[in-house]
Coordinates of C-alpha atoms in Angstrom, one line a residue:
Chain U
X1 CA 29.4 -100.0 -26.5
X2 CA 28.9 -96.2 -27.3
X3 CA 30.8 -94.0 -29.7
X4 CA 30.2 -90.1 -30.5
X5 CA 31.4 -87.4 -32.3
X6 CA 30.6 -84.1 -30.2
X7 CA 30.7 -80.5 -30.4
X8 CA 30.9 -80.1 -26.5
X9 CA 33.3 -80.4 -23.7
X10 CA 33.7 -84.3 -22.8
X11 CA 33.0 -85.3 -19.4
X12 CA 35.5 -88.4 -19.1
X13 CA 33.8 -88.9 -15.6
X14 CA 30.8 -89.3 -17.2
X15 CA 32.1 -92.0 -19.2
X16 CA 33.5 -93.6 -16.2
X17 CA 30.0 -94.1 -14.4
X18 CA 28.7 -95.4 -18.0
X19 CA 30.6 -98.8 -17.6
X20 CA 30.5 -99.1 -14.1
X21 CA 29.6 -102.3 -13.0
X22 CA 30.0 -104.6 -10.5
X23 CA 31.0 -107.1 -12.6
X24 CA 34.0 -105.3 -14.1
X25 CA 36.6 -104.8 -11.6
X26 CA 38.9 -103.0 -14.1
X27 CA 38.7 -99.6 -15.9
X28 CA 41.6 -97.7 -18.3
X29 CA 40.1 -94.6 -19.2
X30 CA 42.6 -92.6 -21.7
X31 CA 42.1 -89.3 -21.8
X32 CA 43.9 -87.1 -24.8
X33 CA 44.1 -83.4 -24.4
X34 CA 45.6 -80.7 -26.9
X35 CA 49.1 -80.3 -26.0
X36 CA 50.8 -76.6 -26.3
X37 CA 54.2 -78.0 -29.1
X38 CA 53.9 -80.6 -31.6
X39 CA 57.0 -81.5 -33.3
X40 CA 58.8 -78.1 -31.6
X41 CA 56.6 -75.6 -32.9
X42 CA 54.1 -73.7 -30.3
X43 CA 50.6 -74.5 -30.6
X44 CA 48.2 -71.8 -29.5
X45 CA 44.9 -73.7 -30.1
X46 CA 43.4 -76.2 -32.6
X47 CA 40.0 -77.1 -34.8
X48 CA 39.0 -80.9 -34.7
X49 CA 37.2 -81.4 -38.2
X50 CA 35.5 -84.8 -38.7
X51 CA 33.4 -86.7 -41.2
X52 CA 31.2 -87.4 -38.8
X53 CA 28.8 -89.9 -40.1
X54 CA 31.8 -91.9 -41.1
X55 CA 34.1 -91.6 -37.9
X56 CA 31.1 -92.6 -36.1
X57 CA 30.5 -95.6 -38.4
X58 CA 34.2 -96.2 -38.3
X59 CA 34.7 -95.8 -34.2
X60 CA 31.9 -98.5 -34.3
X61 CA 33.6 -101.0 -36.0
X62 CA 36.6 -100.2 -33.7
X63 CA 34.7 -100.3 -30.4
X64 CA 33.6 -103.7 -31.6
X65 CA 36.3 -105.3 -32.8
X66 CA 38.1 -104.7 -29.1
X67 CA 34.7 -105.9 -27.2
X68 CA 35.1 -109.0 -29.7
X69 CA 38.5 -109.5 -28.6
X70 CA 38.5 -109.0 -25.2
X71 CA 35.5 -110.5 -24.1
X72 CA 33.2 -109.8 -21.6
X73 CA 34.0 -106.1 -21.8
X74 CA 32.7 -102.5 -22.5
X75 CA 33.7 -99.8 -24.5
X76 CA 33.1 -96.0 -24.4
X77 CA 34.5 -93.1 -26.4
X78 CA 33.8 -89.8 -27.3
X79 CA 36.0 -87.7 -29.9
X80 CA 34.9 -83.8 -29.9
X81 CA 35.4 -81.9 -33.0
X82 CA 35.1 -78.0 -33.8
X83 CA 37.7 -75.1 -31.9
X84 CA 39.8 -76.5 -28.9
X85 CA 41.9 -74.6 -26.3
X86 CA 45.1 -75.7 -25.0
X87 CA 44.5 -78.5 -22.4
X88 CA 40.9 -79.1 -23.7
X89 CA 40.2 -82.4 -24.2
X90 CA 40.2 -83.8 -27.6
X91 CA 39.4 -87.6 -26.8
X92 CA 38.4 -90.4 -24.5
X93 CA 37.9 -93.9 -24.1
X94 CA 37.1 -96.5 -21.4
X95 CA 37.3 -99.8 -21.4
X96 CA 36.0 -101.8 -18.6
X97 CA 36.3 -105.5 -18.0
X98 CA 36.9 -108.3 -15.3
X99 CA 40.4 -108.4 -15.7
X100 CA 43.1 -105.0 -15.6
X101 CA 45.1 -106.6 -18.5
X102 CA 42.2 -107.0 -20.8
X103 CA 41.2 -103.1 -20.1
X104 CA 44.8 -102.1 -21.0
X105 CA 44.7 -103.7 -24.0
X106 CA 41.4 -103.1 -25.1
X107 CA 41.6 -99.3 -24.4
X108 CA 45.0 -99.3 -26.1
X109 CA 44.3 -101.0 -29.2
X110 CA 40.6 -98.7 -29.8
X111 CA 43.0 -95.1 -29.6
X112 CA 45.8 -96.8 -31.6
X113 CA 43.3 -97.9 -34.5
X114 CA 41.0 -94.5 -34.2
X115 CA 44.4 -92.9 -34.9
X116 CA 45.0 -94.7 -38.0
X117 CA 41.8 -95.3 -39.2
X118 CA 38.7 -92.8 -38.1
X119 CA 38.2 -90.0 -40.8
X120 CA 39.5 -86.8 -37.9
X121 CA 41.1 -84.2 -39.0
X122 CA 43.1 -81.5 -37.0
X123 CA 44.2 -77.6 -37.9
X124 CA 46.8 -76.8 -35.5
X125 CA 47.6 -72.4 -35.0
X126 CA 50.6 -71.3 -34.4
X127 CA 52.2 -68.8 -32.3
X128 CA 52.7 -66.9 -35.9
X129 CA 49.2 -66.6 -37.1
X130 CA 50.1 -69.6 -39.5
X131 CA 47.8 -72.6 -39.3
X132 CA 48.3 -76.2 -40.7
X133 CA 46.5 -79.5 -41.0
X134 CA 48.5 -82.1 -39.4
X135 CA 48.4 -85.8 -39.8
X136 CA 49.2 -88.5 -37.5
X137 CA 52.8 -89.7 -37.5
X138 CA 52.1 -93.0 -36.7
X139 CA 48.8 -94.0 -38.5
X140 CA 48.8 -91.8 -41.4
X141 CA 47.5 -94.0 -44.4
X142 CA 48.8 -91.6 -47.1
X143 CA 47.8 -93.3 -50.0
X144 CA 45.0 -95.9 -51.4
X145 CA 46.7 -99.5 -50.0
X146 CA 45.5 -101.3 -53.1
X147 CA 45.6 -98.1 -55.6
X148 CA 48.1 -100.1 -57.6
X149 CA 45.4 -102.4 -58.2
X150 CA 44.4 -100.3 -60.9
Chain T
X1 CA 33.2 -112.5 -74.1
X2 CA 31.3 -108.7 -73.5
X3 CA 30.5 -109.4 -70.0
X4 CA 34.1 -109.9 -68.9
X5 CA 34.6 -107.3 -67.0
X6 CA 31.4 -107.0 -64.8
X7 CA 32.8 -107.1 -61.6
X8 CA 31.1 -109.5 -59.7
X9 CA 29.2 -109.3 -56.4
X10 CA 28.3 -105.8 -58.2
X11 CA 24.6 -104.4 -57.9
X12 CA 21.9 -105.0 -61.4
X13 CA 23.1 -101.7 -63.3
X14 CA 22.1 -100.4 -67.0
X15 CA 25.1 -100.3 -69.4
X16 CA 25.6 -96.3 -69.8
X17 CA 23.1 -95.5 -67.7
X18 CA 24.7 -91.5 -66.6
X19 CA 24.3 -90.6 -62.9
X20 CA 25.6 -88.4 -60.4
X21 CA 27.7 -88.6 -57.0
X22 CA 28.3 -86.8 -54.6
X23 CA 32.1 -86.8 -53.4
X24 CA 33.0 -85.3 -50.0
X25 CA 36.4 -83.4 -49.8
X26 CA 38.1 -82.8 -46.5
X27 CA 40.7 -81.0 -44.6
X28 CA 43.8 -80.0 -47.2
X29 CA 42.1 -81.6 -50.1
X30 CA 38.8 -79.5 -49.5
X31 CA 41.4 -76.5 -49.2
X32 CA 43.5 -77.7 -52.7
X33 CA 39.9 -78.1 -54.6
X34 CA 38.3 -74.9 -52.9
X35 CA 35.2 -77.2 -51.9
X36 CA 34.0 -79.3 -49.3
X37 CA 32.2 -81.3 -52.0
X38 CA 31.5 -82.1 -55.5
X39 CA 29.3 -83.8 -58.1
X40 CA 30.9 -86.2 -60.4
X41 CA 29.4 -87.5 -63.2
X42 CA 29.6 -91.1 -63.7
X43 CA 28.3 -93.7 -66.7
X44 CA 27.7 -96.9 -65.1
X45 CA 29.2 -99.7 -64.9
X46 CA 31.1 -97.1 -62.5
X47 CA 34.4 -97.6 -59.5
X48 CA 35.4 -95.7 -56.7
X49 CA 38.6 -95.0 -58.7
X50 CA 36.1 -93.9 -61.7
X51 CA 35.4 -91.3 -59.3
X52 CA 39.1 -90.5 -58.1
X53 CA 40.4 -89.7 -61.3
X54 CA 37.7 -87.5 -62.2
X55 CA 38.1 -85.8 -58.9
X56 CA 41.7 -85.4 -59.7
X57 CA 41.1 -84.0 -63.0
X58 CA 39.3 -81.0 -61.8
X59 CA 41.3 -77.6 -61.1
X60 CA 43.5 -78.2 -58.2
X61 CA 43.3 -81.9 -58.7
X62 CA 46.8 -81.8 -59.6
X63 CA 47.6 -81.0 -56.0
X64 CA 46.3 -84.4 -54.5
X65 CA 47.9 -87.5 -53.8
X66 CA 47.6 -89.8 -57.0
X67 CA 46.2 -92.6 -54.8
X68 CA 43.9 -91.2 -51.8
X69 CA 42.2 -92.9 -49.4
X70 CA 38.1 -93.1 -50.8
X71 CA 35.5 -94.2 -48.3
X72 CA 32.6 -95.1 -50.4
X73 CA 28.8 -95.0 -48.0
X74 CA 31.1 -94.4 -44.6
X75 CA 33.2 -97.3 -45.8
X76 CA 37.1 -97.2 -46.8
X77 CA 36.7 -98.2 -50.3
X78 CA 39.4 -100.1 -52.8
X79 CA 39.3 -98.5 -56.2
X80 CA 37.2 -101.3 -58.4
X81 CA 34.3 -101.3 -55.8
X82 CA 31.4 -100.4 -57.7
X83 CA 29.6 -96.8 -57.1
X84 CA 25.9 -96.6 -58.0
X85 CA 23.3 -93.9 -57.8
X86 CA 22.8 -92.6 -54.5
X87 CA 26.6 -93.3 -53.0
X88 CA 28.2 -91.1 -51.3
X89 CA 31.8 -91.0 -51.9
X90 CA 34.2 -89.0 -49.8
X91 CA 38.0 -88.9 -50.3
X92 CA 40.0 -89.2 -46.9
X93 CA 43.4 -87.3 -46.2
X94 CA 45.2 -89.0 -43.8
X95 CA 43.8 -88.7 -40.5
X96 CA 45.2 -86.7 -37.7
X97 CA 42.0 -87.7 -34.4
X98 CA 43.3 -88.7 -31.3
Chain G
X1 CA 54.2 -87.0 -8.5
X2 CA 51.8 -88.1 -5.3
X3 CA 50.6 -91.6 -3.8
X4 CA 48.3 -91.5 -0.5
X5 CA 46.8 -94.4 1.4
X6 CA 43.3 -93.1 2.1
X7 CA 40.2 -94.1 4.3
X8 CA 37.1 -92.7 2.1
X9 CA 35.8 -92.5 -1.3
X10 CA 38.6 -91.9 -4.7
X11 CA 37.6 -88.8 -6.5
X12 CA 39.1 -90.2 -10.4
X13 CA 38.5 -86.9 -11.6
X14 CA 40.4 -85.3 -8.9
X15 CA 43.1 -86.9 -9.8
X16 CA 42.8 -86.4 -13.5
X17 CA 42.5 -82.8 -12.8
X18 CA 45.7 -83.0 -10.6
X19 CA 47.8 -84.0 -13.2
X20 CA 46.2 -82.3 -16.1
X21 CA 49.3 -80.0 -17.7
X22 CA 49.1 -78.2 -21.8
X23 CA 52.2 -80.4 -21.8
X24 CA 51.2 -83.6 -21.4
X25 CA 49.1 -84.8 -24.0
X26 CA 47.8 -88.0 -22.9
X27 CA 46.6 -88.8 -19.5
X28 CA 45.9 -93.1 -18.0
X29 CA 43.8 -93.5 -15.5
X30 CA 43.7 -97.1 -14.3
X31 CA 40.7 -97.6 -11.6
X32 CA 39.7 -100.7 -9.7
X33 CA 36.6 -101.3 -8.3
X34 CA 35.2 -104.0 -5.8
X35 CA 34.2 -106.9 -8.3
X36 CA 31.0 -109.2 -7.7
X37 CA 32.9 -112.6 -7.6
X38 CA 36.2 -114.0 -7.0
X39 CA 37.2 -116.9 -8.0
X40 CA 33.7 -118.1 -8.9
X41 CA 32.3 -117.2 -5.6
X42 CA 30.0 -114.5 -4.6
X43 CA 31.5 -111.4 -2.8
X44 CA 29.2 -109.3 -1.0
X45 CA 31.4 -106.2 0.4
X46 CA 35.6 -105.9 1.3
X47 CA 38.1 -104.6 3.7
X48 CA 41.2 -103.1 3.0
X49 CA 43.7 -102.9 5.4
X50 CA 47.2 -101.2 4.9
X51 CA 50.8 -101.5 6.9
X52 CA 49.8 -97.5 5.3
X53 CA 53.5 -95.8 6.5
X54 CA 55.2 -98.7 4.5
X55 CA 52.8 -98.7 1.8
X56 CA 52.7 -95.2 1.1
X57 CA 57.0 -95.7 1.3
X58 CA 56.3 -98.7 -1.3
X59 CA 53.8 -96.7 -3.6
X60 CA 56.2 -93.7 -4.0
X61 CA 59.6 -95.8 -4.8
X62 CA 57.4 -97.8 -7.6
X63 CA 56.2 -93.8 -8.8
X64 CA 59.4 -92.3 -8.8
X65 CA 60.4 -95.7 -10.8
X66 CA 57.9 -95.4 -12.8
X67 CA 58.8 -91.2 -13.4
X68 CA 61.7 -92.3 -14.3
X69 CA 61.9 -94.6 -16.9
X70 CA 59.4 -92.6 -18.6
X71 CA 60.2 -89.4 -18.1
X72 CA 58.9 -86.5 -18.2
X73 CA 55.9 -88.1 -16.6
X74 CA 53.6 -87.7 -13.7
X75 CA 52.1 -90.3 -11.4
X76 CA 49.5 -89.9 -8.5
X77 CA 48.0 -92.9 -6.7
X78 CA 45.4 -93.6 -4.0
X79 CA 44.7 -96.4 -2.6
X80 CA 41.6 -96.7 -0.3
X81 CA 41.7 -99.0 2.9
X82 CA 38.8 -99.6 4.9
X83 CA 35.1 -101.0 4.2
X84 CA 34.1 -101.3 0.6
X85 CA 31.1 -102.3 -0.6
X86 CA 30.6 -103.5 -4.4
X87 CA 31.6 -101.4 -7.2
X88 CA 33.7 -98.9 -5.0
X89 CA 36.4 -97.9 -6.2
X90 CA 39.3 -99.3 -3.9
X91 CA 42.6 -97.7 -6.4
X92 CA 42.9 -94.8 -9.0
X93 CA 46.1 -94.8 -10.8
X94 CA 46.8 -91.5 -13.1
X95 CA 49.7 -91.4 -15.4
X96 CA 50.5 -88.3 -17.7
X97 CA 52.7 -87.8 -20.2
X98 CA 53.2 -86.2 -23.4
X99 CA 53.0 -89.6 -25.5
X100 CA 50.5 -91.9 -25.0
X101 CA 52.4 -95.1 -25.0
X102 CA 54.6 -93.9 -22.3
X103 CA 51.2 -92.9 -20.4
X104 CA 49.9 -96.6 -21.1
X105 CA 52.9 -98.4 -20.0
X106 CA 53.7 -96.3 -17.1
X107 CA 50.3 -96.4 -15.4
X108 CA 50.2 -100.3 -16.2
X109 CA 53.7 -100.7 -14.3
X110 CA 52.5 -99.0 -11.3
X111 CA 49.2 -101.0 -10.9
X112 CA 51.6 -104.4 -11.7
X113 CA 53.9 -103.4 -8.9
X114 CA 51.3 -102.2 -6.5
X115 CA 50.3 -105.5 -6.7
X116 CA 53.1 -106.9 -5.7
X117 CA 54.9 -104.7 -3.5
X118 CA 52.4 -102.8 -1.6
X119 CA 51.6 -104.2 1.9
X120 CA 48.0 -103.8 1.5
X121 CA 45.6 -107.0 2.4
X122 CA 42.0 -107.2 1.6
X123 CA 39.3 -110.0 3.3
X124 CA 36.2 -110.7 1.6
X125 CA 32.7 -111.5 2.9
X126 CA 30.9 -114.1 1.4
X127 CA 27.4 -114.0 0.9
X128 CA 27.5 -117.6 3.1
X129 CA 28.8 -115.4 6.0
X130 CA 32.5 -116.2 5.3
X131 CA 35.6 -114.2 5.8
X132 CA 38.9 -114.9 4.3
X133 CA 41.9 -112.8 3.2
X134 CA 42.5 -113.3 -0.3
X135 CA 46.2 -113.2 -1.8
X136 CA 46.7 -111.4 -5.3
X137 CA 47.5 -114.6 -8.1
X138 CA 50.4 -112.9 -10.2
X139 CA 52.4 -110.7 -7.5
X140 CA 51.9 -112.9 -4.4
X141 CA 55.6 -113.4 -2.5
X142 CA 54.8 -116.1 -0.3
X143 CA 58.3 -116.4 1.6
X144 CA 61.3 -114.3 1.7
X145 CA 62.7 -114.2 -1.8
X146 CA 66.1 -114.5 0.2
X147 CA 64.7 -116.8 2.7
X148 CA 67.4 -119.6 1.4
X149 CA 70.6 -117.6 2.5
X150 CA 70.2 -118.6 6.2
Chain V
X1 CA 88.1 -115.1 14.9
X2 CA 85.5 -113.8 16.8
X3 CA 84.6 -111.3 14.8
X4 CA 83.9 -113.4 11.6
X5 CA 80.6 -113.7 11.8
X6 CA 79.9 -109.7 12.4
X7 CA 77.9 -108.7 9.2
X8 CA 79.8 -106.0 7.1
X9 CA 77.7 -102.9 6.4
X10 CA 76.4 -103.2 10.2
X11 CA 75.7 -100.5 12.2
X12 CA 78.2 -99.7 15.0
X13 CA 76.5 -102.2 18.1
X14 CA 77.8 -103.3 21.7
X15 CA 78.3 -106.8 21.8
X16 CA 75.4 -108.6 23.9
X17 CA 73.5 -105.2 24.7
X18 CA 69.9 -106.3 25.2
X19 CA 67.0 -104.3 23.3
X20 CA 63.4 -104.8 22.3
X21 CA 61.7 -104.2 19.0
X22 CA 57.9 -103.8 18.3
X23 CA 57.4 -106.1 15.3
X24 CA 53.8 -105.4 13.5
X25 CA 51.6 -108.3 12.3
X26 CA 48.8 -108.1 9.5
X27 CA 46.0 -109.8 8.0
X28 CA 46.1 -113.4 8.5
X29 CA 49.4 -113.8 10.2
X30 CA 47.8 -111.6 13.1
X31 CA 44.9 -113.7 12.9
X32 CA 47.2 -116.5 13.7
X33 CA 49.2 -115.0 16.9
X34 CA 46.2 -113.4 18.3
X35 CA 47.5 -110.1 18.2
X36 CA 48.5 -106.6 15.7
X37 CA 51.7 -106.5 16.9
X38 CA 54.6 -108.1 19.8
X39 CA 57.9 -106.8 21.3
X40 CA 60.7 -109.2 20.4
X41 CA 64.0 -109.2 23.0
X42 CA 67.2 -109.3 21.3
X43 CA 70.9 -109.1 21.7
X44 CA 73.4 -107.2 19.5
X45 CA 74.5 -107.7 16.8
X46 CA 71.1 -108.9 15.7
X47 CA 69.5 -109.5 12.5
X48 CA 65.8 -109.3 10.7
X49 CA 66.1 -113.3 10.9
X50 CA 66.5 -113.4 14.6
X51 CA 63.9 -111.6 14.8
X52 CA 61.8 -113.9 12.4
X53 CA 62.8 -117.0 14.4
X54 CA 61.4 -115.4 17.9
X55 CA 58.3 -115.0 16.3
X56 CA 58.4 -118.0 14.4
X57 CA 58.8 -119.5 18.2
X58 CA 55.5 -117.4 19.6
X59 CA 52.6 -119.6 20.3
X60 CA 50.5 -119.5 16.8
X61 CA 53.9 -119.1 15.1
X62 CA 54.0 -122.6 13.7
X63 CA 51.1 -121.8 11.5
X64 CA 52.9 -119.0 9.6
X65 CA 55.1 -119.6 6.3
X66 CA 59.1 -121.2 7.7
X67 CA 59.8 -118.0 5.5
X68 CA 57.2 -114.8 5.3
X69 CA 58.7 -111.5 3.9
X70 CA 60.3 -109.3 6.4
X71 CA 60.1 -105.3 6.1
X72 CA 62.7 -103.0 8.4
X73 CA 62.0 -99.1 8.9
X74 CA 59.1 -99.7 6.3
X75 CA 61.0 -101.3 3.5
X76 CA 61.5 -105.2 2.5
X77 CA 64.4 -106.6 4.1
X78 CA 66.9 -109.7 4.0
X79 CA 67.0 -111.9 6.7
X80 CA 70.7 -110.9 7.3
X81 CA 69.9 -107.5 7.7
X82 CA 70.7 -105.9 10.6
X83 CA 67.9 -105.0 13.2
X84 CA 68.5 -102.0 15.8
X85 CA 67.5 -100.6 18.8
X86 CA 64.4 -98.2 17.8
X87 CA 63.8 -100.0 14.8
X88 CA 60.9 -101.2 13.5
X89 CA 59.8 -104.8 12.3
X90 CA 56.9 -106.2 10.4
X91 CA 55.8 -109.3 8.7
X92 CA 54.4 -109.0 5.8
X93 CA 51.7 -111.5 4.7
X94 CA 51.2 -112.1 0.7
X95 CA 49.5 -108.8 0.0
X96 CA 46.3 -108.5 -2.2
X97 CA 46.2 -104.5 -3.0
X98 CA 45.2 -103.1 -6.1

């Protein structure tokens, strides 16, 4: 298992060769790239922000809870922050195991849970010189789950 | 019964002991407060949402959620966890990776 | 879309590359490699051999199925035949898409069906000396489906 | 009613006009005929099953399946279909891609 925030391009071939093994017959490699609309509006580029030392602990936790799940396998991921172009790519994660299914499912389940869980944040500009943070659709935990606690 | 209310599990603290934290801001709530972080105050026994509503006091405060996410040393926090010197406390926007 | 029976190495991040559009955010790639042991015995090295004009017929139907039902998508496909040894890749299965679900379930159709439907057969050595063509558990179709009406 | 038994959908055939079809083996079923592929005779109207049968009848052909999947012009076919001069026939083994 290895997770990284970076500041550089990612190499998802790189990540590829990292869990090869010829034990592990399958390998689901997602790949996430920054798309040119979101939600109609052009997109003309994008900064990733992150709390690093968080997302990192956070992408951990993730990485380990699938490798946990579906056992024997291996997980690799590597979100970049900082200024992206259109078609850069933004995220990736393999996950190699014996069996195809169990690579599905453990590559789905670690960029499902990064998007609703790892502290990333993302400032999409617009064709009109505006720019905007964004949050996930899906995943967005807007508010404390046990703030009524209080 | 004075001792009531010491959460348990909590670390040995001084009653009123005064310390500081700092609190990471992020994203549109580092943009609302005009900071990417702050120090809080705190008197111990002190929460994570000791720390929120002070956060939320401060000018611009009033533009943040009333219940935000708050990660207390890298961890998602819930609001009676106990903050002690040397935390770090961040409040997290919802996130937008992937 | 694009599928190819092929007779030397899979170049993953070829294909990525090939499908890599600012509209599609989120890119699969599903890749098998020559595993270690079937079945609990040891493998040493793998051919591949293809009925390649009706397999590359086969591989496009189950793309162009799999374009569209989750559309707009792109899938490309090779499949290697030949000698492999362990840990070559033997298929690379790329699905784009600008959602990631659709990318996750599309990619995962076409590996399902290829396993199935694609008249490809593969014989493993054994470290023992020991040749034997191997039949894929979930997709095998022993006899004629339609066997019964005469 | 000697035209009951013509399948509907067939191509237009002369009755009794003798042809010859390549039919491709693979993997273990050419292991068991002792050969990558073998020209079957037939007669019109003729189908993918009379095909299968003539194989079926080759020496080796008892140690095939009563009923292996039969492709036609490169795509799975019934056994009813209809098999014409210039076509061509394979059996297709359980296959193990992927």
């Amino acid at each position: 298992m290895r997770v990284e925030i970076v500041e550089r391009a990612i190499d998802a071939t790189a990540l590829l060769n990292e869990v090869a093994a010829i034990t592990n017959g399958a390998s689901v490699l997602f790949v996430g790239t920054v798309r040119d609309v979101n939600g109609g509006r052009p997109v003309t580029a994008l900064d990733y922000r992150a709390y690093s030392s968080m997302a990192e602990a956070e992408l951990s936790a993730i990485a380990l809870e699938a490798e946990a799940r579906w056992t024997p396998g291996t997980i690799v991921c590597e979100h970049r922050v900082g200024s992206l172009a259109l078609g850069d790519v933004s995220v990736a994660i393999v996950a190699a195991h014996p069996h195809r299914g169990a690579a599905f499912d453990a590559c789905r389940y670690v960029i499902e849970e990064l998007k609703k869980r790892v502290p990333i944040w993302k400032r999409e500009h617009y064709a009109d010189g505006e720019r905007s943070w964004v949050e996930n659709a899906a995943g967005a935990q807007r508010t404390h789950p046990r703030g009524a606690e209080r | 019964m004075p001792y009531a209310s010491v959460p348990s599990g909590a670390e040995a603290f001084v009653f009123g002991m005064r310390f500081t934290v700092p609190v990471l801001l992020f994203a549109r709530y580092a943009d609302e407060l005009g900071a990417e972080s702050v120090n809080i105050a705190l008197a111990s026994p002190a929460t994570a949402g000791d720390v929120l509503s002070a956060v939320l006091a401060l000018p611009g405060g009033e533009r943040l959620p009333r219940a935000p996410m708050v990660a207390v040393n890298l961890r998602y926090a819930a609001l009676g966890d106990a903050v002690n010197p040397g935390d770090e406390v961040a409040l997290i926007p919802p996130v937008a990776g992937g």
